[in-house]
DNA sequence: AGCACGCCGACT
DNA sequence: GTCGGCGTGCTC
């Protein structure tokens, strides 16, 4: 090596450019690759990561600036970390610099965002009461089967609600920890609760484990992340963002509720934490476990074709627990609903009731019966939602708030009416049916205050509440043992959605809601209000035959050429000016058609589901590929052309690979 | 992405 | 006459 030539480092920065920037760094060595640096940038400074050392640069020598600081107090990213980042950057067609910076905890991305702590904190210690409950036969055989393969393998555990999946995870985690390897446990955002953390703490009182999610303060998140990187933390419990945590001795990843949409990042680097976790396991040559009561069709297909190993947990682990009894009932236009009797019976037994309606507010429509006028958001292509308590009209997409109209702005009629029901109106209706029952409404409006979830949970567990009215928020990740009746309202709305994933999602949601009824020893009841009792999703649900449903749905996907039998990418574009959006997408389409590719199908640009949001017109262009590899080849050259399009400069656009909604 | 520079429309 | 719109180019 030429000792005379000055050392140059290539630094990756958080910029939408597919290249690094060269700086002088006289004292840099190969050990510094993967370290964070402070560099001058224009008039200011930025944090970057050293990608490589070199001795020459194509950039004019007199313009190359000096690195201001190399932070050597923490370990550099290692070869495995780079392997994942490079895969991620190329697969999602996202600049490497932005990918690297996105994986760092926020405090480590900014100049002055991180000071090493004065004193090394002692890992938290909990009272020692480590207890591993005995596994049943089914659980034991799954654990045995998975332990037999220490190398890369994807295991899909299909476990019905209450089948004791978590104990299987814990048992496997324990074995891997004993072998001296680190473990990553990924759970949906909504499931990462203090209760889950306590459960881990009780199970491993003396283990150094950390929990990583967006609720942790920036400083603390960086501190915990670094303990994982140094190998001090042995177990990481985290949401999707934790999939990037550097873990030098990683030996197992568990993705619980693998079907959950929160594993998909919906802005910036639009990755699937589940898919990246699988890639990470393959790169690191260790097993990964996906678990769900309602696996995604992608995973199910891989299991059916033998690429994943399928394991079943068919029995409920809790002794005596049985499946809830399911009833479909037509909606009632007037008078008492069909479920009114069972509601009263349940309450009179002193048991709790959950009424599920996936729509907050009082009513989704305010209209004038005289002229037909409807309250719409001026900035979005949606109707405004009536919030009666605050006497407001609100847009749930852009946050716009208006005072509720007293009269029709179009014809002056003073008798305005609402249509449809939200949580607030259901709450009101239930107060009329059961005036003496104690009601609690749980949606993002009533839970806006910090700590209100915790308070509500205690009230419910303490049986200070008889009827719960709520949205999605209420259903996921929480068990309420006294709950024995679940009523699902307005399920029909999602029955005829145009999204090809609608059935899969509805099935998962309904099964999860149903699972809330009658845990423990009590048999529960579930009533679903529907006018389409013959719908395949409802039929499958009635039969409790998830695997048949998945097979049927898979056959339909194959027939229609939808994923997992084809691969998708979406080019999304938005701007205040519709013309600019459509011109860009049309040019993009022409480029795509000219380029073409094996098995590549280019669709026409169409408005997005939410065609206008906060004043921005949103359109999209779907690309379908028969094979993952050929789609990747096509996308790689297509994005280069897109970046060169002048019409793309005055709009926002993103390319999304494997979109979860289209 | 930011941030500067630069050139045309409607304002004190 | 200037304030400000956003189109264009640059950042090692
Ligand atoms: Zn009117
Ligand atoms: Zn709006």
XYZ file of C-alpha atoms (C1' of nucleotides) and ligand atoms in Angstrom:
688
model
C 0.000 0.000 0.000
C 1.251 3.479 -0.822
C 1.926 5.097 2.521
C 2.398 8.496 0.910
C -1.138 8.785 -0.433
C -3.573 10.456 1.947
C -6.390 8.283 3.294
C -9.800 8.990 1.877
C -13.010 7.609 3.330
C -16.264 7.118 1.471
C -19.027 8.330 3.768
C -22.689 7.403 3.472
C -25.134 10.157 4.374
C -28.873 10.443 4.806
C -29.435 11.702 1.246
C -31.620 10.367 -1.575
C -28.557 9.800 -3.730
C -27.264 6.387 -4.713
C -23.632 7.114 -3.795
C -21.322 8.081 -0.944
C -19.178 11.205 -0.444
C -15.385 11.272 -0.175
C -13.558 12.919 2.726
C -9.965 13.064 3.866
C -9.286 11.189 7.094
C -5.539 10.878 7.690
C -5.912 8.660 10.744
C -8.603 6.338 9.451
C -7.902 2.604 9.262
C -9.779 -0.423 7.960
C -11.109 -0.823 11.530
C -13.112 2.333 10.997
C -15.293 0.992 8.192
C -18.799 0.913 9.626
C -18.079 3.664 12.166
C -20.052 6.833 12.499
C -18.371 10.109 11.560
C -19.071 13.822 11.765
C -18.412 15.578 8.455
C -18.730 19.130 7.113
C -21.676 19.482 4.729
C -22.199 22.704 2.788
C -22.397 25.315 5.505
C -23.246 22.835 8.287
C -22.397 19.355 9.521
C -23.837 15.866 9.178
C -23.499 12.418 10.687
C -22.490 9.679 8.280
C -21.149 6.133 8.272
C -17.836 5.090 6.721
C -18.474 2.690 3.865
C -14.915 2.155 2.630
C -11.334 3.352 2.774
C -9.590 4.413 -0.401
C -6.555 6.316 -1.614
C -7.938 8.029 -4.647
C -11.134 9.834 -5.482
C -12.833 10.816 -8.700
C -13.876 14.032 -7.010
C -11.546 17.074 -7.476
C -8.880 16.854 -4.759
C -9.111 20.539 -3.797
C -12.808 20.198 -3.043
C -12.477 17.198 -0.722
C -13.007 18.190 2.909
C -11.658 16.676 6.109
C -13.675 14.355 8.390
C -14.310 16.246 11.641
C -14.560 13.271 13.975
C -14.617 9.482 13.953
C -16.596 8.065 16.881
C -14.619 5.082 18.109
C -16.322 4.618 21.501
C -18.779 2.110 20.045
C -18.206 -0.884 17.737
C -18.471 -0.401 13.952
C -21.171 -2.100 11.892
C -19.855 -5.561 11.075
C -19.896 -7.598 7.865
C -23.265 -9.204 8.728
C -24.820 -5.810 9.362
C -23.583 -4.573 5.971
C -24.871 -7.711 4.308
C -28.390 -7.016 5.571
C -28.204 -3.304 4.736
C -26.982 -3.973 1.218
C -29.722 -6.485 0.611
C -32.287 -4.057 1.970
C -31.043 -1.140 -0.118
C -30.983 -3.105 -3.343
C -34.220 -5.031 -2.782
C -36.267 -1.964 -1.882
C -34.361 0.285 -4.308
C -33.626 2.731 -1.560
C -30.279 4.584 -1.387
C -27.721 2.788 0.802
C -26.926 5.961 2.760
C -30.566 6.460 3.725
C -30.909 2.772 4.512
C -27.906 2.810 6.866
C -28.988 5.988 8.594
C -32.563 4.696 8.921
C -31.347 1.607 10.780
C -29.496 3.653 13.396
C -31.481 4.797 16.423
C -32.469 8.476 15.942
C -30.021 9.752 18.570
C -27.104 8.265 16.630
C -28.214 9.892 13.363
C -27.856 13.503 14.430
C -24.890 15.707 15.294
C -24.954 16.138 19.068
C -27.669 13.491 19.445
C -25.570 11.108 21.532
C -23.227 11.454 24.497
C -21.806 8.243 25.941
C -23.276 7.706 29.431
C -21.045 8.680 32.355
C -21.571 5.515 34.319
C -22.199 2.073 32.943
C -25.676 1.095 34.037
C -26.194 -2.182 35.792
C -28.544 -4.462 33.912
C -31.940 -4.510 35.591
C -32.503 -7.257 38.104
C -35.854 -8.686 38.931
C -36.939 -10.779 41.883
C -35.972 -14.315 41.057
C -39.031 -16.414 40.389
C -38.079 -17.954 37.070
C -40.767 -20.370 36.109
C -41.215 -22.288 32.913
C -44.660 -23.895 32.862
C -44.651 -27.496 31.626
C -45.433 -27.866 27.923
C -48.198 -30.090 26.635
C -47.549 -32.841 24.110
C -48.218 -30.671 21.037
C -45.998 -27.857 22.273
C -43.184 -30.244 23.127
C -43.193 -31.880 19.721
C -43.028 -28.490 17.953
C -40.100 -27.453 20.135
C -38.327 -30.753 19.438
C -38.854 -30.513 15.682
C -37.487 -26.965 15.524
C -34.484 -27.714 17.730
C -33.401 -30.476 15.375
C -32.379 -27.917 12.782
C -29.781 -25.471 14.032
C -29.139 -24.042 10.537
C -31.292 -21.830 8.375
C -34.913 -22.891 8.197
C -38.183 -21.006 8.255
C -40.708 -22.526 10.643
C -44.332 -21.488 10.393
C -46.319 -22.245 13.521
C -50.029 -22.236 12.911
C -51.505 -22.067 16.364
C -55.122 -21.408 17.221
C -55.913 -18.738 19.802
C -54.930 -19.981 23.232
C -52.825 -22.857 21.921
C -49.800 -21.635 23.841
C -47.596 -20.330 21.013
C -45.805 -17.994 23.364
C -44.667 -20.845 25.604
C -43.247 -22.582 22.556
C -41.327 -19.417 21.627
C -40.067 -18.992 25.174
C -38.925 -22.567 25.410
C -36.992 -22.278 22.128
C -35.581 -18.892 23.088
C -34.303 -20.387 26.316
C -32.535 -23.210 24.491
C -30.863 -20.806 22.058
C -29.790 -18.481 24.878
C -28.257 -21.479 26.653
C -26.214 -22.183 23.538
C -24.687 -18.746 23.922
C -26.538 -17.087 21.054
C -28.583 -13.872 21.015
C -32.290 -13.891 20.203
C -34.572 -11.378 18.486
C -38.292 -11.510 19.257
C -40.399 -9.306 16.985
C -43.992 -8.522 17.905
C -46.603 -6.126 16.471
C -46.531 -2.618 17.906
C -49.827 -3.054 19.704
C -48.652 -6.234 21.439
C -45.490 -4.729 22.892
C -47.113 -3.815 26.185
C -45.757 -3.467 29.725
C -47.531 -6.786 30.426
C -45.426 -8.557 27.813
C -42.271 -6.947 29.196
C -43.214 -8.135 32.682
C -43.780 -11.611 31.364
C -40.254 -11.657 29.925
C -38.843 -10.217 33.124
C -40.489 -12.918 35.206
C -39.367 -15.662 32.873
C -35.716 -14.528 32.762
C -35.058 -12.598 35.968
C -31.301 -12.572 35.543
C -31.008 -12.105 31.820
C -29.835 -8.887 30.213
C -32.653 -8.281 27.760
C -33.935 -5.094 26.155
C -37.127 -3.854 24.611
C -36.965 -1.600 21.551
C -39.903 0.385 20.217
C -40.805 3.940 19.262
C -42.160 4.647 22.747
C -38.683 4.460 24.300
C -36.942 7.834 24.679
C -34.246 8.548 22.087
C -31.433 8.483 24.587
C -32.561 5.239 26.161
C -33.210 3.658 22.781
C -29.649 4.413 21.657
C -28.267 3.066 24.931
C -30.188 -0.196 24.653
C -29.336 -0.560 20.941
C -25.655 -0.271 21.780
C -25.891 -2.973 24.445
C -27.265 -5.272 21.743
C -24.441 -4.323 19.403
C -21.758 -5.042 21.998
C -23.347 -8.383 22.820
C -24.213 -7.421 26.395
C -27.952 -7.726 25.778
C -28.832 -11.336 24.941
C -32.490 -10.980 24.042
C -34.168 -8.169 22.116
C -37.923 -7.752 22.253
C -38.985 -5.247 19.643
C -41.328 -3.897 17.002
C -40.461 -3.857 13.293
C -37.698 -1.268 13.768
C -35.767 -3.792 15.885
C -35.176 -6.041 12.867
C -32.065 -3.977 12.097
C -30.533 -4.152 15.580
C -26.898 -5.302 15.285
C -26.629 -8.617 17.135
C -23.179 -10.164 16.670
C -24.206 -13.554 18.083
C -27.749 -13.770 16.784
C -28.985 -17.374 16.666
C -32.791 -17.169 16.445
C -35.511 -14.767 15.310
C -39.147 -15.151 16.273
C -41.823 -13.130 14.447
C -45.051 -13.371 16.405
C -48.374 -12.614 14.653
C -46.511 -12.627 11.354
C -49.661 -11.541 9.471
C -49.872 -8.206 11.279
C -49.735 -5.122 9.074
C -47.531 -3.256 11.539
C -44.539 -5.298 10.356
C -44.696 -3.252 7.169
C -43.128 0.207 7.314
C -45.433 2.571 5.444
C -43.148 5.521 4.813
C -39.529 6.211 3.992
C -37.777 2.869 3.642
C -40.864 0.723 3.044
C -39.603 -2.602 4.315
C -41.344 -5.684 5.638
C -39.706 -6.568 8.958
C -40.937 -10.142 8.551
C -39.299 -10.528 5.152
C -36.068 -8.866 6.282
C -36.009 -11.120 9.329
C -36.117 -14.140 7.011
C -33.289 -12.714 4.912
C -31.313 -12.071 8.080
C -31.781 -15.647 9.250
C -30.665 -16.957 5.864
C -27.585 -14.724 5.884
C -26.738 -15.687 9.448
C -27.566 -19.370 8.886
C -29.879 -19.800 11.842
C -33.586 -20.682 12.163
C -36.497 -18.257 12.164
C -39.986 -18.873 13.516
C -43.124 -17.215 12.158
C -46.211 -17.658 14.273
C -49.868 -16.842 13.687
C -53.418 -18.099 14.138
C -54.084 -16.732 10.649
C -50.892 -16.893 8.570
C -50.506 -14.680 5.516
C -51.118 -16.410 2.213
C -47.485 -15.765 1.305
C -46.300 -17.781 4.302
C -48.999 -20.380 3.873
C -48.016 -20.929 0.251
C -44.377 -21.350 1.248
C -45.417 -23.845 3.887
C -47.606 -25.775 1.433
C -44.807 -25.945 -1.137
C -42.329 -27.121 1.496
C -40.111 -24.042 1.555
C -41.191 -23.424 5.144
C -41.681 -26.110 7.753
C -45.253 -26.103 8.990
C -46.081 -26.877 12.608
C -49.549 -27.072 14.087
C -50.833 -26.270 17.529
C -54.422 -27.396 17.309
C -55.432 -27.779 20.944
C -56.080 -25.008 23.338
C -53.371 -25.239 25.974
C -55.626 -23.878 28.702
C -57.448 -26.893 30.196
C -61.134 -27.023 29.395
C -61.097 -23.982 27.182
C -63.290 -24.320 24.142
C -64.054 -22.451 20.983
C -66.653 -19.714 21.184
C -70.080 -20.322 19.729
C -70.561 -18.231 16.588
C -73.868 -16.738 15.430
C -74.575 -14.661 12.330
C -77.478 -12.242 12.607
C -79.006 -9.884 10.031
C -78.773 -6.164 10.733
C -81.921 -4.514 12.069
C -83.031 -1.235 10.579
C -85.265 -0.460 13.551
C -86.002 -1.887 16.943
C -83.836 -4.057 19.104
C -81.018 -5.990 17.468
C -81.081 -9.788 17.481
C -78.297 -9.913 20.025
C -80.167 -7.806 22.606
C -81.398 -10.881 24.508
C -78.000 -12.527 24.782
C -76.550 -9.166 25.776
C -78.921 -8.935 28.752
C -78.352 -12.565 29.701
C -74.614 -12.076 29.707
C -74.828 -8.936 31.806
C -77.187 -10.598 34.278
C -74.618 -13.374 34.794
C -72.165 -10.650 35.746
C -69.983 -11.210 32.677
C -68.515 -8.624 30.362
C -69.491 -7.787 26.792
C -67.395 -6.384 23.969
C -69.062 -4.549 21.101
C -66.669 -4.171 18.222
C -67.130 -1.554 15.521
C -64.212 -0.567 13.408
C -65.184 3.075 12.997
C -64.724 5.866 15.479
C -66.776 9.008 15.861
C -70.562 9.288 15.993
C -71.503 8.763 12.344
C -69.491 8.536 9.121
C -71.916 10.683 7.097
C -73.699 13.991 7.635
C -76.177 14.771 4.867
C -79.156 16.900 3.966
C -82.312 14.834 3.307
C -83.755 17.741 1.335
C -81.092 18.318 -1.344
C -78.670 15.422 -0.844
C -75.652 17.525 0.161
C -72.984 15.641 2.143
C -70.239 17.003 4.384
C -66.913 16.341 2.639
C -63.360 17.281 3.474
C -62.153 20.187 1.329
C -58.603 18.797 1.314
C -59.237 15.050 0.981
C -61.516 12.861 -1.102
C -63.493 11.585 1.894
C -66.604 12.475 3.847
C -66.268 14.173 7.203
C -67.094 12.198 10.330
C -69.615 13.510 12.849
C -68.282 13.825 16.411
C -71.288 14.728 18.459
C -69.740 15.182 21.893
C -67.487 17.982 20.667
C -70.099 19.133 18.102
C -67.592 18.774 15.310
C -67.053 17.418 11.846
C -63.642 15.824 11.506
C -61.496 14.455 8.749
C -59.777 11.277 9.916
C -57.140 11.619 7.203
C -55.842 15.188 7.497
C -57.065 16.203 10.945
C -59.360 18.994 9.714
C -61.993 20.046 12.260
C -65.151 22.029 11.575
C -68.052 23.128 13.749
C -71.043 20.831 13.155
C -73.480 22.433 10.699
C -76.805 23.556 12.139
C -78.314 23.791 8.687
C -77.545 22.694 5.142
C -74.914 24.957 3.541
C -76.466 24.213 0.169
C -80.223 24.694 0.664
C -80.577 26.002 4.206
C -82.639 23.047 5.482
C -82.313 22.903 9.287
C -83.038 19.168 9.646
C -79.686 17.565 8.924
C -79.336 13.804 9.322
C -76.565 11.294 9.862
C -76.079 7.886 8.283
C -74.117 4.912 9.610
C -72.748 4.327 13.071
C -69.447 4.936 14.807
C -68.313 4.001 18.311
C -69.920 7.063 19.922
C -73.367 6.281 18.514
C -73.091 2.607 19.429
C -72.217 3.707 22.941
C -75.322 5.900 23.018
C -77.527 3.098 21.682
C -76.224 0.651 24.280
C -76.915 3.149 27.054
C -80.531 3.085 25.955
C -80.708 -0.728 25.885
C -78.947 -1.179 29.209
C -79.265 1.996 31.273
C -77.791 0.389 34.372
C -74.754 -1.180 32.697
C -71.374 0.476 33.138
C -70.069 1.352 29.678
C -66.589 2.155 28.494
C -65.771 3.334 25.006
C -62.253 2.628 23.809
C -61.024 4.193 20.584
C -58.178 6.510 19.665
C -60.342 9.492 20.697
C -61.067 8.240 24.201
C -57.505 6.952 24.618
C -55.770 10.119 23.436
C -54.445 10.914 26.913
C -51.257 9.235 28.045
C -51.852 6.476 30.579
C -55.545 6.160 29.773
C -55.008 2.702 28.280
C -53.462 1.480 31.485
C -56.306 2.937 33.543
C -58.933 1.430 31.242
C -57.251 -1.969 31.391
C -57.288 -1.944 35.169
C -60.951 -0.927 35.230
C -61.829 -3.804 32.912
C -59.801 -6.416 34.791
C -61.253 -5.113 38.044
C -64.725 -5.601 36.582
C -65.698 -1.979 37.039
C -67.002 -2.099 33.466
C -69.797 -4.224 31.990
C -69.817 -3.257 28.323
C -66.833 -2.285 26.207
C -67.364 -0.481 22.932
C -64.293 -0.193 20.792
C -62.292 -0.381 17.614
C -59.259 -2.469 16.577
C -57.260 -0.991 19.436
C -59.249 -2.984 21.936
C -58.975 -6.306 20.213
C -55.298 -6.890 19.757
C -52.930 -8.184 22.359
C -55.229 -7.946 25.337
C -57.041 -10.672 27.185
C -59.966 -9.918 29.433
C -60.959 -13.094 31.288
C -64.490 -12.055 32.284
C -65.466 -11.310 28.694
C -67.928 -13.883 27.401
C -69.851 -12.129 24.612
C -68.427 -10.358 21.593
C -70.685 -8.527 19.155
C -69.239 -7.464 15.795
C -71.100 -4.634 14.086
C -70.798 -3.480 10.488
C -68.682 -6.412 9.306
C -70.308 -6.161 5.874
C -68.394 -3.034 5.000
C -65.173 -4.968 4.545
C -66.861 -7.913 2.829
C -66.827 -6.453 -0.658
C -63.617 -4.464 -0.761
C -61.730 -4.362 -4.050
C -58.401 -5.107 -2.353
C -57.415 -8.706 -3.044
C -56.163 -9.028 0.526
C -59.536 -8.010 2.013
C -60.762 -11.567 2.673
C -57.529 -12.623 4.315
C -57.579 -9.551 6.545
C -61.223 -9.813 7.471
C -60.846 -13.462 8.378
C -57.838 -12.684 10.578
C -59.635 -9.800 12.230
C -62.858 -11.687 12.901
C -61.011 -14.698 14.255
C -59.026 -12.461 16.546
C -62.141 -10.652 17.767
C -63.839 -14.010 18.317
C -60.813 -15.176 20.302
C -61.512 -12.469 22.877
C -64.707 -14.242 23.944
C -64.540 -16.854 26.657
C -60.912 -17.456 27.401
C -60.151 -19.519 30.473
C -62.879 -22.009 31.357
C -65.906 -20.087 30.155
C -67.287 -20.856 26.704
C -67.867 -17.588 24.918
C -70.362 -16.403 22.347
C -69.715 -14.320 19.262
C -72.438 -12.549 17.293
C -71.645 -11.066 13.930
C -74.140 -8.687 12.347
C -74.270 -9.383 8.621
C -76.684 -9.473 5.730
C -74.445 -11.882 3.791
C -74.275 -15.070 5.886
C -73.226 -17.022 2.769
C -70.017 -15.063 2.220
C -67.011 -17.459 2.023
C -65.148 -15.666 4.815
C -68.089 -16.049 7.172
C -68.734 -19.661 6.142
C -65.111 -20.581 6.817
C -65.231 -18.774 10.131
C -68.412 -20.614 11.153
C -66.671 -23.927 10.491
C -63.534 -22.921 12.401
C -61.558 -24.225 9.425
C -58.723 -21.788 8.966
C -56.549 -24.121 6.932
C -59.368 -24.895 4.471
C -59.956 -21.197 4.131
C -56.288 -20.546 3.416
C -56.182 -23.309 0.798
C -59.323 -21.975 -0.912
C -58.035 -18.449 -0.870
C -54.711 -19.628 -2.252
C -56.508 -21.360 -5.124
C -58.326 -18.113 -5.869
C -55.091 -16.135 -5.847
C -53.514 -18.608 -8.233
C -56.481 -18.401 -10.554
C -56.440 -14.596 -10.522
C -52.680 -14.297 -10.778
C -52.390 -12.388 -7.532
C -49.551 -12.726 -5.002
C -48.011 -15.053 -3.939
C -48.244 -16.293 -7.554
C -46.989 -12.967 -8.901
C -44.806 -10.261 -7.454
C -45.839 -6.638 -7.215
C -44.305 -3.208 -7.055
C -46.146 0.092 -6.968
C -44.977 3.495 -8.084
C -46.862 6.025 -5.980
C -46.850 9.715 -6.885
C -48.460 12.764 -5.339
C -48.544 16.540 -5.807
C -50.905 19.481 -5.352
C -51.240 19.634 -9.118
C -52.964 16.535 -10.575
C -51.516 17.226 -14.019
C -47.955 16.874 -12.766
C -48.783 13.549 -11.151
C -50.390 12.003 -14.209
C -47.714 13.336 -16.570
C -44.980 11.792 -14.420
C -46.728 8.423 -14.153
C -47.459 8.390 -17.889
C -43.787 9.056 -18.650
C -42.825 6.389 -16.125
C -45.183 3.960 -17.825
C -43.714 4.704 -21.260
C -40.199 4.093 -19.928
C -41.379 0.847 -18.394
C -43.062 -0.314 -21.601
C -39.994 0.519 -23.666
C -37.765 -1.358 -21.277
C -40.083 -4.289 -20.626
C -38.780 -7.508 -19.160
C -39.525 -11.192 -18.902
C -42.975 -11.688 -17.402
C -43.291 -8.003 -16.544
C -46.745 -6.458 -16.808
C -47.237 -2.683 -16.592
C -50.676 -1.384 -15.621
C -52.245 2.023 -16.279
C -51.838 4.821 -13.767
C -54.910 5.017 -11.511
C -55.909 7.246 -8.599
C -55.033 5.771 -5.190
C -57.714 4.525 -2.799
C -57.535 7.892 -1.073
C -57.309 9.962 -4.263
C -56.681 13.229 -2.469
C -55.123 13.674 0.967
C -54.393 16.997 2.680
C -54.569 18.746 -0.672
C -52.316 16.277 -2.483
C -53.544 14.280 -5.459
C -52.349 10.698 -5.214
C -51.998 8.288 -8.119
C -50.254 5.008 -8.566
C -48.920 2.645 -11.192
C -48.830 -1.083 -10.574
C -46.108 -3.347 -11.948
C -46.443 -7.096 -11.836
C -43.691 -9.649 -12.344
C -43.990 -13.384 -12.747
C -40.698 -13.931 -10.927
C -39.066 -12.102 -8.076
C -35.673 -12.020 -9.816
C -36.878 -10.641 -13.141
C -39.004 -8.018 -11.383
C -35.923 -6.968 -9.406
C -33.841 -6.649 -12.577
C -36.549 -4.565 -14.176
C -37.030 -2.297 -11.138
C -33.311 -1.652 -10.753
C -32.987 -0.073 -14.177
C -36.431 1.501 -14.084
C -35.722 3.523 -10.882
C -32.572 4.886 -12.515
C -34.694 6.149 -15.388
C -37.276 7.514 -12.971
C -34.638 9.471 -11.056
C -33.595 11.043 -14.347
C -37.145 12.125 -15.282
C -37.537 15.879 -15.062
C -41.270 15.560 -14.411
C -40.427 13.719 -11.177
C -38.649 16.707 -9.699
C -41.663 18.785 -8.771
C -43.664 15.947 -7.215
C -43.240 13.330 -4.474
C -42.826 9.771 -5.684
C -41.835 6.459 -4.140
C -41.378 2.969 -5.429
C -42.802 0.347 -3.112
C -41.746 -3.288 -3.441
C -44.154 -5.987 -2.187
C -46.864 -3.499 -1.173
C -49.338 -4.730 1.465
C -52.096 -2.561 0.088
C -52.716 -1.497 -3.456
C -33.416 15.929 1.031
C -32.073 20.858 2.102
C -30.223 25.091 0.542
C -28.825 28.498 -2.436
C -29.428 31.114 -6.707
C -32.223 33.163 -10.304
C -35.780 34.861 -12.963
C -40.936 36.510 -13.715
C -45.912 38.056 -11.498
C -48.624 41.312 -8.212
C -48.107 44.135 -4.430
C -46.645 47.884 -0.159
C -39.405 49.623 -7.592
C -39.321 44.897 -4.284
C -41.430 40.374 -2.135
C -41.909 35.693 -3.186
C -43.253 31.892 -6.184
C -40.771 27.398 -7.495
C -37.576 25.442 -11.281
C -32.559 24.116 -11.334
C -28.286 22.699 -9.634
C -25.093 21.279 -5.966
C -23.472 19.147 -1.889
C -17.376 15.288 -1.034
Zn -79.731 20.756 1.616
Zn -59.090 15.805 5.129
